[in-house]
mmCIF file of C-alpha atoms in Angstrom:
data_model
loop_
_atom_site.group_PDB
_atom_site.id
_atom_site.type_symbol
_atom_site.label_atom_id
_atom_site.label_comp_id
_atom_site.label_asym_id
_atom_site.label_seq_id
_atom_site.Cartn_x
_atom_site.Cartn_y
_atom_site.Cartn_z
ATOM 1 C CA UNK Z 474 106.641 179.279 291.628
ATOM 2 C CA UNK Z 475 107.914 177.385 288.783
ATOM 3 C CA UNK Z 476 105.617 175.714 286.742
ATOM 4 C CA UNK Z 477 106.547 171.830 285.573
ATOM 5 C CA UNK Z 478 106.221 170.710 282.328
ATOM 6 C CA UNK Z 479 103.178 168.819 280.908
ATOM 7 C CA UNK Z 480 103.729 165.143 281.341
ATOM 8 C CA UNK Z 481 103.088 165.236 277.354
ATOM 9 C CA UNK Z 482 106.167 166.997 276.542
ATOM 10 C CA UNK Z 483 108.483 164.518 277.742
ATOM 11 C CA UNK Z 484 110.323 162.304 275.306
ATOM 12 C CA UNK Z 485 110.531 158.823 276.140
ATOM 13 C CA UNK Z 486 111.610 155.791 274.452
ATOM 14 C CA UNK Z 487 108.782 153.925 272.101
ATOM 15 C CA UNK Z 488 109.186 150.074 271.978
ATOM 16 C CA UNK Z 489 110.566 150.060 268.497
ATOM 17 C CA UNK Z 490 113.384 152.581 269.400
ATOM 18 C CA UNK Z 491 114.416 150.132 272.518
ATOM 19 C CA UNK Z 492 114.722 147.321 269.856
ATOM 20 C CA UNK Z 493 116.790 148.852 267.805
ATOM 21 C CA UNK Z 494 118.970 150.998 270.788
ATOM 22 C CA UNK Z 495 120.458 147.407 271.288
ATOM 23 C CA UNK Z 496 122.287 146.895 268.544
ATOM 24 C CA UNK Z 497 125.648 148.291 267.769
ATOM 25 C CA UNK Z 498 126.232 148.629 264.206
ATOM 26 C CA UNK Z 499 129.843 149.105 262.758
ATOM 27 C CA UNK Z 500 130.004 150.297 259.298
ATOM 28 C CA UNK Z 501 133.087 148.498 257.133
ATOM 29 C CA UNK Z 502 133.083 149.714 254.034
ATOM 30 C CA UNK Z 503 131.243 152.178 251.634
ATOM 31 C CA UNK Z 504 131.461 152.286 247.765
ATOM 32 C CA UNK Z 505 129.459 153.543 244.611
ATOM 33 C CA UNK Z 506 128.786 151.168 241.951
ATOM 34 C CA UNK Z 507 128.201 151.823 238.261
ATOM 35 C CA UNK Z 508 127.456 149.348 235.721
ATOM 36 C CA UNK Z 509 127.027 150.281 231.863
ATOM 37 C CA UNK Z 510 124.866 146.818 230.714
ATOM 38 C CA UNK Z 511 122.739 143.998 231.495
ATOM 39 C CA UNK Z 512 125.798 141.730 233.451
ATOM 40 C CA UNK Z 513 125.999 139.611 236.524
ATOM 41 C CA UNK Z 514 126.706 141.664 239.372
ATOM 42 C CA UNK Z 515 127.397 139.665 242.379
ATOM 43 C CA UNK Z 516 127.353 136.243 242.978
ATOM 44 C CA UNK Z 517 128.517 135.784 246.638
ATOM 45 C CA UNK Z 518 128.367 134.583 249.929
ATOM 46 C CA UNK Z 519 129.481 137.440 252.806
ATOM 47 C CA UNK Z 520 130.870 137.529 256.034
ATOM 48 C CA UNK Z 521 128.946 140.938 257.283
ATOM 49 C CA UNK Z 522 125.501 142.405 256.171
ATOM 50 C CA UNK Z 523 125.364 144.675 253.584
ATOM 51 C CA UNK Z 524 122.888 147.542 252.610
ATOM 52 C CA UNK Z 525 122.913 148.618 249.015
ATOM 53 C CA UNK Z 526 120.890 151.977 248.020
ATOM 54 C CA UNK Z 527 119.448 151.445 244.134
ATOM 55 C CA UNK Z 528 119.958 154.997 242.495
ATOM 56 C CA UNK Z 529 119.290 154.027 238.792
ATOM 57 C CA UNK Z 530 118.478 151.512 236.753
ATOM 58 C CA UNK Z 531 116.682 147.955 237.559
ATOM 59 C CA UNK Z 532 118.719 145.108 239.493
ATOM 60 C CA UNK Z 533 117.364 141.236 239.982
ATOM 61 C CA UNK Z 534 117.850 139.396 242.822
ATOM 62 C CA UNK Z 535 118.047 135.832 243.048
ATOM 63 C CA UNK Z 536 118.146 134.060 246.835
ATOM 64 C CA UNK Z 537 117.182 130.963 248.067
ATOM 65 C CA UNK Z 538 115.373 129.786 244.708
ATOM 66 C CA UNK Z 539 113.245 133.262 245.018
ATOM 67 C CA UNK Z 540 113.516 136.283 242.906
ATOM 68 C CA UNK Z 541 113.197 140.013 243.491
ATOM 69 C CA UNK Z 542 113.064 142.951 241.041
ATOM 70 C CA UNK Z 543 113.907 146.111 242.050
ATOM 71 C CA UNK Z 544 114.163 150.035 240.644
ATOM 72 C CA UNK Z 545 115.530 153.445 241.136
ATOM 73 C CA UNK Z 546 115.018 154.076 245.241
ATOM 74 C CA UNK Z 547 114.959 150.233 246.157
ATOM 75 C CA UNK Z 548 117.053 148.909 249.369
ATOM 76 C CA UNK Z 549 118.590 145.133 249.509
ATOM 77 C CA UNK Z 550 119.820 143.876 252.844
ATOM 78 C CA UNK Z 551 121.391 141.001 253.419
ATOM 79 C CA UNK Z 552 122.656 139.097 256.015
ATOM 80 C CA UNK Z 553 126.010 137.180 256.356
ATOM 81 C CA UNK Z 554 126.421 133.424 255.251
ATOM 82 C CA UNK Z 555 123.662 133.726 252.718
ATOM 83 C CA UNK Z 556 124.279 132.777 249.081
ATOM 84 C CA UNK Z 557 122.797 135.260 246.619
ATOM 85 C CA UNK Z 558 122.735 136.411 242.777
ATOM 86 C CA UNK Z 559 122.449 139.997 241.607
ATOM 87 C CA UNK Z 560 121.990 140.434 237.852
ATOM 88 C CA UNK Z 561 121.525 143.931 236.052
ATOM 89 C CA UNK Z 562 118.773 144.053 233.978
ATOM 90 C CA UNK Z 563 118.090 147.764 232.435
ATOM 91 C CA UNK Z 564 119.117 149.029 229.318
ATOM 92 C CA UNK Z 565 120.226 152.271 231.376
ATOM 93 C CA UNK Z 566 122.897 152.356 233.717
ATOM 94 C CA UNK Z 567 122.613 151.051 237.224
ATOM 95 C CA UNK Z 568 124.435 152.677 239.933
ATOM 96 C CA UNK Z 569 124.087 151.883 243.714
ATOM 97 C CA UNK Z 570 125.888 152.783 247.091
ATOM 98 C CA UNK Z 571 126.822 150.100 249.316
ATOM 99 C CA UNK Z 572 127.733 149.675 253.155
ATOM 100 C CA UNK Z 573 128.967 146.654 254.594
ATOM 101 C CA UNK Z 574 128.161 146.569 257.997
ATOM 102 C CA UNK Z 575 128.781 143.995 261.206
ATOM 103 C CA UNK Z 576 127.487 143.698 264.967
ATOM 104 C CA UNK Z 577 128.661 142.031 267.602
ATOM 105 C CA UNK Z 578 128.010 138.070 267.237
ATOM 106 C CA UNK Z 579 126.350 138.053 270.376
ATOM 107 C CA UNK Z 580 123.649 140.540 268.754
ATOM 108 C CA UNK Z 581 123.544 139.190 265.442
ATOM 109 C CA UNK Z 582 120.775 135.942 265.802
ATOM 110 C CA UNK Z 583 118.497 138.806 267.205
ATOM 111 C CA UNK Z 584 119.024 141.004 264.951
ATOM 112 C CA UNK Z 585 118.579 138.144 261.870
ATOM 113 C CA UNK Z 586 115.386 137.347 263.705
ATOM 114 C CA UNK Z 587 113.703 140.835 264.392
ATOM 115 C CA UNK Z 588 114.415 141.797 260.451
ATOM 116 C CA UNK Z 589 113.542 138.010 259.106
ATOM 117 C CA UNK Z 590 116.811 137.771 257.400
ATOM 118 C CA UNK Z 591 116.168 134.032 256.638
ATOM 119 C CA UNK Z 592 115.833 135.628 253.154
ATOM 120 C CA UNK Z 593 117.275 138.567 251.860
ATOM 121 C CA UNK Z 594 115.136 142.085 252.234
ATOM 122 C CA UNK Z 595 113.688 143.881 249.427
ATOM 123 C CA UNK Z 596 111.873 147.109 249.185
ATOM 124 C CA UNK Z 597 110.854 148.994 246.578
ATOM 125 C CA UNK Z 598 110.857 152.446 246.092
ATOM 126 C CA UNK Z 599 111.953 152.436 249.927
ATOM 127 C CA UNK Z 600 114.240 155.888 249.863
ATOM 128 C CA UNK Z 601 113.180 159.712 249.583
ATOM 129 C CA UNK Z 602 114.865 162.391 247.942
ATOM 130 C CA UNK Z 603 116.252 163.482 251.185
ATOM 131 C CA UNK Z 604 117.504 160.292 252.147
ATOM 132 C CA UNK Z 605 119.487 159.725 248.644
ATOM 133 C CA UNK Z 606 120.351 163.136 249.023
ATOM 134 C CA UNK Z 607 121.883 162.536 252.647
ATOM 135 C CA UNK Z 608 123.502 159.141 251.002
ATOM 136 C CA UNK Z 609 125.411 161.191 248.440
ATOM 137 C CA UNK Z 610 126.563 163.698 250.762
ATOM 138 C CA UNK Z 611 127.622 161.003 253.361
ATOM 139 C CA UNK Z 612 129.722 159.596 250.793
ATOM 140 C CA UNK Z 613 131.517 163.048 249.043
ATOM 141 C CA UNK Z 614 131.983 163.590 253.058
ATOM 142 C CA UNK Z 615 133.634 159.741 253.253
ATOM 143 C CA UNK Z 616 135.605 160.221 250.222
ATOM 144 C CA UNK Z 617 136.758 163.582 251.582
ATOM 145 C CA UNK Z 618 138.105 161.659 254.617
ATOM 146 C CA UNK Z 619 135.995 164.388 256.684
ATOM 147 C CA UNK Z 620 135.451 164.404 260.421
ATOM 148 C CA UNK Z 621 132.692 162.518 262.174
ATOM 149 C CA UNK Z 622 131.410 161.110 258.680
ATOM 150 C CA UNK Z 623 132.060 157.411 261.035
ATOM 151 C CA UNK Z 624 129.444 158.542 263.020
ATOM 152 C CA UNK Z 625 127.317 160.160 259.729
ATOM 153 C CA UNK Z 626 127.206 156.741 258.598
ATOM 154 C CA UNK Z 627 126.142 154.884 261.956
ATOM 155 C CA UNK Z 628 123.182 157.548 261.828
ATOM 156 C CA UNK Z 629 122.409 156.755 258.278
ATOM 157 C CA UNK Z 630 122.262 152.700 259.207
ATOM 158 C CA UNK Z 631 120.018 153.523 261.981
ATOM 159 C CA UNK Z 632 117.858 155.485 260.592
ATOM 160 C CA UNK Z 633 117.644 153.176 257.313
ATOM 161 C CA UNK Z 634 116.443 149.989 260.076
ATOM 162 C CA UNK Z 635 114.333 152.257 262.247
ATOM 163 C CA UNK Z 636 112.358 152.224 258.388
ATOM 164 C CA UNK Z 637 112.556 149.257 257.318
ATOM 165 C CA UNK Z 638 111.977 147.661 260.459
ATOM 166 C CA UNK Z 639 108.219 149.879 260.193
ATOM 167 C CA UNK Z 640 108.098 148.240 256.780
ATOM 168 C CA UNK Z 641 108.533 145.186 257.537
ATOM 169 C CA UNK Z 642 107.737 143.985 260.846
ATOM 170 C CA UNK Z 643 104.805 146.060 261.832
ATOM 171 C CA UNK Z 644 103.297 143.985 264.428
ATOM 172 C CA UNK Z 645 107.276 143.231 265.920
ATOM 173 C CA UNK Z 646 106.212 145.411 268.942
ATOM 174 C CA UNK Z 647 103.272 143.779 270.914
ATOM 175 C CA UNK Z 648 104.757 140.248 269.910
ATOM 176 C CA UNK Z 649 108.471 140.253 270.063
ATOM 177 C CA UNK Z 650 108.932 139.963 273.921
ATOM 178 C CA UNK Z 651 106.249 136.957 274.327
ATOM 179 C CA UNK Z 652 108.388 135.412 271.331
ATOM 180 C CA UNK Z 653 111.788 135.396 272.691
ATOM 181 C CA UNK Z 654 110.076 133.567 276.029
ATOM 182 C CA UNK Z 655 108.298 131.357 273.745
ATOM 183 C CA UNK Z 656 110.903 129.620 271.680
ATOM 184 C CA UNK Z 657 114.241 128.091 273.297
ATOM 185 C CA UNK Z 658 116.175 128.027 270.266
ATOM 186 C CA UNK Z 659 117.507 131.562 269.731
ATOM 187 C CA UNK Z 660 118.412 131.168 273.607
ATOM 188 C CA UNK Z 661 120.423 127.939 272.451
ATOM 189 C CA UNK Z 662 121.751 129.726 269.573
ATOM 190 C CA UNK Z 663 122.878 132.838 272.211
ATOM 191 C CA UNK Z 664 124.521 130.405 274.408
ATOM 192 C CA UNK Z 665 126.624 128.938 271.524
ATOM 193 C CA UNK Z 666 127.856 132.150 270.488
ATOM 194 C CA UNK Z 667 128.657 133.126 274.007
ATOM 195 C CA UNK Z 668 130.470 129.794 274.147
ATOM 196 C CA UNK Z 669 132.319 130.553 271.048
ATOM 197 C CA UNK Z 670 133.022 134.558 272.147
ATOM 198 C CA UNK Z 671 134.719 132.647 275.260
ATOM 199 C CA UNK Z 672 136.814 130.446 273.430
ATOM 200 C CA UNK Z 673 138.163 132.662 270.184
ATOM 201 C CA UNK Z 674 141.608 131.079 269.624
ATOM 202 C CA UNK Z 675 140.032 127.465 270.552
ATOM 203 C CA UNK Z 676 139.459 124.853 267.470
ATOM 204 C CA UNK Z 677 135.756 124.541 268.384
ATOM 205 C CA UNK Z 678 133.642 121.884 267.172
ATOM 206 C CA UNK Z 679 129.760 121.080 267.051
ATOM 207 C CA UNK Z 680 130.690 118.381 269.681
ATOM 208 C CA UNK Z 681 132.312 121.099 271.979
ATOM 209 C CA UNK Z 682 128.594 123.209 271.181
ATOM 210 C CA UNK Z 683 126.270 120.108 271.863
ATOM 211 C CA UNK Z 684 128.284 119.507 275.301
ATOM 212 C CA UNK Z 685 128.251 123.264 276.563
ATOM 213 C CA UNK Z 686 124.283 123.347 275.931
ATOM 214 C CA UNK Z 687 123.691 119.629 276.939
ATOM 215 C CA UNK Z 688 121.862 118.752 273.411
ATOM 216 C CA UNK Z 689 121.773 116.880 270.859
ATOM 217 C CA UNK Z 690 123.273 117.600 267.429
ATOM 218 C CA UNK Z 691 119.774 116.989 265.357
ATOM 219 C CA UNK Z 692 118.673 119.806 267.866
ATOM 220 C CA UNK Z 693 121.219 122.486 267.457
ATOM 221 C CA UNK Z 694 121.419 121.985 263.646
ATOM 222 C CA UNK Z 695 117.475 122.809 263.853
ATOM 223 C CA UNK Z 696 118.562 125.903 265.828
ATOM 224 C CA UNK Z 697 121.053 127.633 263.832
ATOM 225 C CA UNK Z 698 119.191 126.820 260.554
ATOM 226 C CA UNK Z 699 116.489 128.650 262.061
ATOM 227 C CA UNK Z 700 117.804 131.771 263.602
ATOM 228 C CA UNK Z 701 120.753 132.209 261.394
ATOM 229 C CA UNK Z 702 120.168 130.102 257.938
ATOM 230 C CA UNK Z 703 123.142 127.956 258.798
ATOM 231 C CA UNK Z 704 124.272 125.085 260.147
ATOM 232 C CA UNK Z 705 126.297 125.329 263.315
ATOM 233 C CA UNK Z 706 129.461 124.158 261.279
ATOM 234 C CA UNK Z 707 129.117 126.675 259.058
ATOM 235 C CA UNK Z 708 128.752 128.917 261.304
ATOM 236 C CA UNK Z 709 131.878 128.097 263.309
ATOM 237 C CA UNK Z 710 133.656 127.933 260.390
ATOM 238 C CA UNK Z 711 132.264 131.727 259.681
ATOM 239 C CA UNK Z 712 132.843 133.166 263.181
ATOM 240 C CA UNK Z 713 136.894 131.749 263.122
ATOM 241 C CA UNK Z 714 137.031 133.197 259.484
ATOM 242 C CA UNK Z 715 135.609 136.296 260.569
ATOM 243 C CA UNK Z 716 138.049 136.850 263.496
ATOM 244 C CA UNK Z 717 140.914 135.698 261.201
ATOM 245 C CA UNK Z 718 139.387 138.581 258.842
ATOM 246 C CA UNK Z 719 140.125 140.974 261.240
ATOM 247 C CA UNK Z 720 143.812 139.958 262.371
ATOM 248 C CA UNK Z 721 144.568 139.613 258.495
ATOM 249 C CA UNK Z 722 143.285 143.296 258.068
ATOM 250 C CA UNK Z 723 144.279 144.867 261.167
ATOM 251 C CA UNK Z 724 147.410 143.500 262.881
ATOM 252 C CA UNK Z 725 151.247 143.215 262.020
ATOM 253 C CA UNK Z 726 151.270 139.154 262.479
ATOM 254 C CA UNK Z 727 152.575 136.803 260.052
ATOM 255 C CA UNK Z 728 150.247 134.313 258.453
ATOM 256 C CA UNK Z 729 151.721 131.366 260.857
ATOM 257 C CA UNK Z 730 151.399 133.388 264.312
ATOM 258 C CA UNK Z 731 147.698 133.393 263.080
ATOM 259 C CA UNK Z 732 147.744 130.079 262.172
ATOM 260 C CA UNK Z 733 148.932 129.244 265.745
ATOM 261 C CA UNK Z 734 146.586 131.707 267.607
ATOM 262 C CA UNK Z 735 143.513 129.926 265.762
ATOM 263 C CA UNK Z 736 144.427 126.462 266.862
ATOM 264 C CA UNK Z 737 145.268 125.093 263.197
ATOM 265 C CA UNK Z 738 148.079 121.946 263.242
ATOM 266 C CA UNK Z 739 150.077 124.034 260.735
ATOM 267 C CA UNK Z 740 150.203 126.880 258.303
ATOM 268 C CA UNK Z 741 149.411 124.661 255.380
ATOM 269 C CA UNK Z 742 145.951 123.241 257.394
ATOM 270 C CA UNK Z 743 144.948 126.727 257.993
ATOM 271 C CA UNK Z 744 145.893 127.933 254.243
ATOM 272 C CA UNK Z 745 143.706 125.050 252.740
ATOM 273 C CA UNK Z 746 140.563 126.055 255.212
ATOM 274 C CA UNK Z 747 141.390 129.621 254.470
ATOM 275 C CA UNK Z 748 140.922 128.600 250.777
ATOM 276 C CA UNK Z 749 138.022 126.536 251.013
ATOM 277 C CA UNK Z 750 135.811 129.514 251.938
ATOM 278 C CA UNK Z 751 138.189 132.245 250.174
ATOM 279 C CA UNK Z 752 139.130 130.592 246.731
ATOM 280 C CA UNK Z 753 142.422 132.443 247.740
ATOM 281 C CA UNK Z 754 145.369 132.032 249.933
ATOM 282 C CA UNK Z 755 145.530 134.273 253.266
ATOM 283 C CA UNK Z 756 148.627 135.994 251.688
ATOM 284 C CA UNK Z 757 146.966 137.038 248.417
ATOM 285 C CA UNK Z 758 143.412 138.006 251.207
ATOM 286 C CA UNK Z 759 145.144 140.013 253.166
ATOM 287 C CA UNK Z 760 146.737 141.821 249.817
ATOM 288 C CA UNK Z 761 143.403 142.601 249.026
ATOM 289 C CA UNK Z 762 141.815 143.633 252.014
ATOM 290 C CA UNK Z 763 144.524 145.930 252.096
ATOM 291 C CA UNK Z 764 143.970 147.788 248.948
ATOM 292 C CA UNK Z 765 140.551 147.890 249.796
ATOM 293 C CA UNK Z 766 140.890 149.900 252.802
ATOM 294 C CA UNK Z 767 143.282 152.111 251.392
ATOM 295 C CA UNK Z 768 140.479 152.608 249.141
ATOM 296 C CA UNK Z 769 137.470 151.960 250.718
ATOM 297 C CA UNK Z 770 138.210 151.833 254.761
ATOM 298 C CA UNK Z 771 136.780 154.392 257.136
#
């Protein structure tokens, strides 16, 4: 007679590893970093999160009128659509890997939420050995243009939140369910991006959003400032741009087909919008992206 197992042996899924099983991250990009003297890094405003790995040196932060200083081992993540200085301030050299990483917009206000992204996230002295260790080898393995190293570097994302998400939201498991019942506005917020994940190639407007979730606008601006630290113009503006990314990066058509697709009245409307956000036409973006993911691009 076979003898079952002991009720103790069997793995089963703890409430933070159900959080975190929802979300589907897709790395972008990866790079090493290396600079020589106390400069301004980064002074930006980005259209997909990033997570940067401190090796050496000392970095400041500057977000949102707060500052961070970090050292050798630190982590910074950041979400999209959030302004925010990085200044080197060591004598010694600073050197850091970087992903830049997206999810599906539908998953992104939870995601914001569970890892209060309002602000930027900083944690000191945040990676072991072995995790630097597994950073360096992920990216001599990306460089290398190896095989599954895609999937090396979903693994390394995941198991960087799984961390920080310990870190930083250590209560997140007996509350989170009662707070997604308890406040409407990330369900507003949901609905919107639904609405615009609908409607890609349609000009929408915070009219079109107000009408679709019967509000007002005073309401939905309170929304989005709270769940995604923008206003729902920005954030249409964002999601189009983001799309428009994409089709710049990854298909064959010419700057006016896109310009059609997306709605815009002409290829000049859509080049000064592109601009606005860009500081550069969608010509000389696309040029770029391109080298990038010659260089960069998994």
């Amino acid at each position: 007679m076979k003898k079952s197992l002991p009720t103790n042996y069997l793995i089963q899924k703890d409430p933070l590893s159900d959080l975190l099983s929802k979300f589907n991250f897709s790395p972008i990009f990866f790079f090493y970093a290396l600079h020589n003297q106390k400069s301004l890094l980064k002074n930006d405003i980005l259209t997909h999160f990033k997570i940067s790995f401190l090796i050496t040196g000392s970095i400041k932060v500057l977000c949102n009128s707060i500052s961070y200083e970090l050292g050798p081992k630190s982590i910074l993540l950041v979400p999209p659509s959030l302004l925010h200085t990085i200044e080197c301030i060591s004598p010694e050299p600073v050197t850091f890997y970087t992903i830049y990483f997206d999810l599906p917009l539908q998953q992104r206000a939870e995601f914001i939420e569970l890892f209060k992204l309002q602000q930027v996230q900083c944690i000191s002295t945040f990676l072991s050995d072995f995790t630097l260790k597994f950073i360096e080898d992920k990216y001599n393995d990306f460089l290398k243009k190896e095989q599954l190293t895609y999937q090396s570097i979903k693994i390394l994302i995941d198991n960087c939140m799984l961390k920080l998400l310990k870190v930083i939201q250590s209560d997140i498991v007996s509350t989170h369910s009662e707070y997604r019942h308890q406040y409407s506005e990330e369900k507003t917020v949901l609905k919107c991006i639904g609405y615009l994940d609908d409607n890609p190639y349609k000009n929408v407007t915070v009219e079109d959003l107000c009408e679709h979730c019967a509000l007002s606008q005073s309401y939905l601006y309170r929304c989005f400032t709270s769940y995604l630290n923008s206003s729902p113009k920005q954030f249409i503006t964002t999601y189009r741009l983001n799309k428009i990314e994409v089709d710049l990066l990854q298909s064959s058509k010419s700057i006016s087909e896109i310009a059609n697709q997306y709605g815009y009245s002409s290829v000049y409307a859509f080049s000064n919008s592109f601009k606005s956000f860009y500081h550069m036409s969608p010509r000389d973006f696309r040029k770029q992206l391109n080298n990038k993911k010659k260089k960069f691009a998994l």
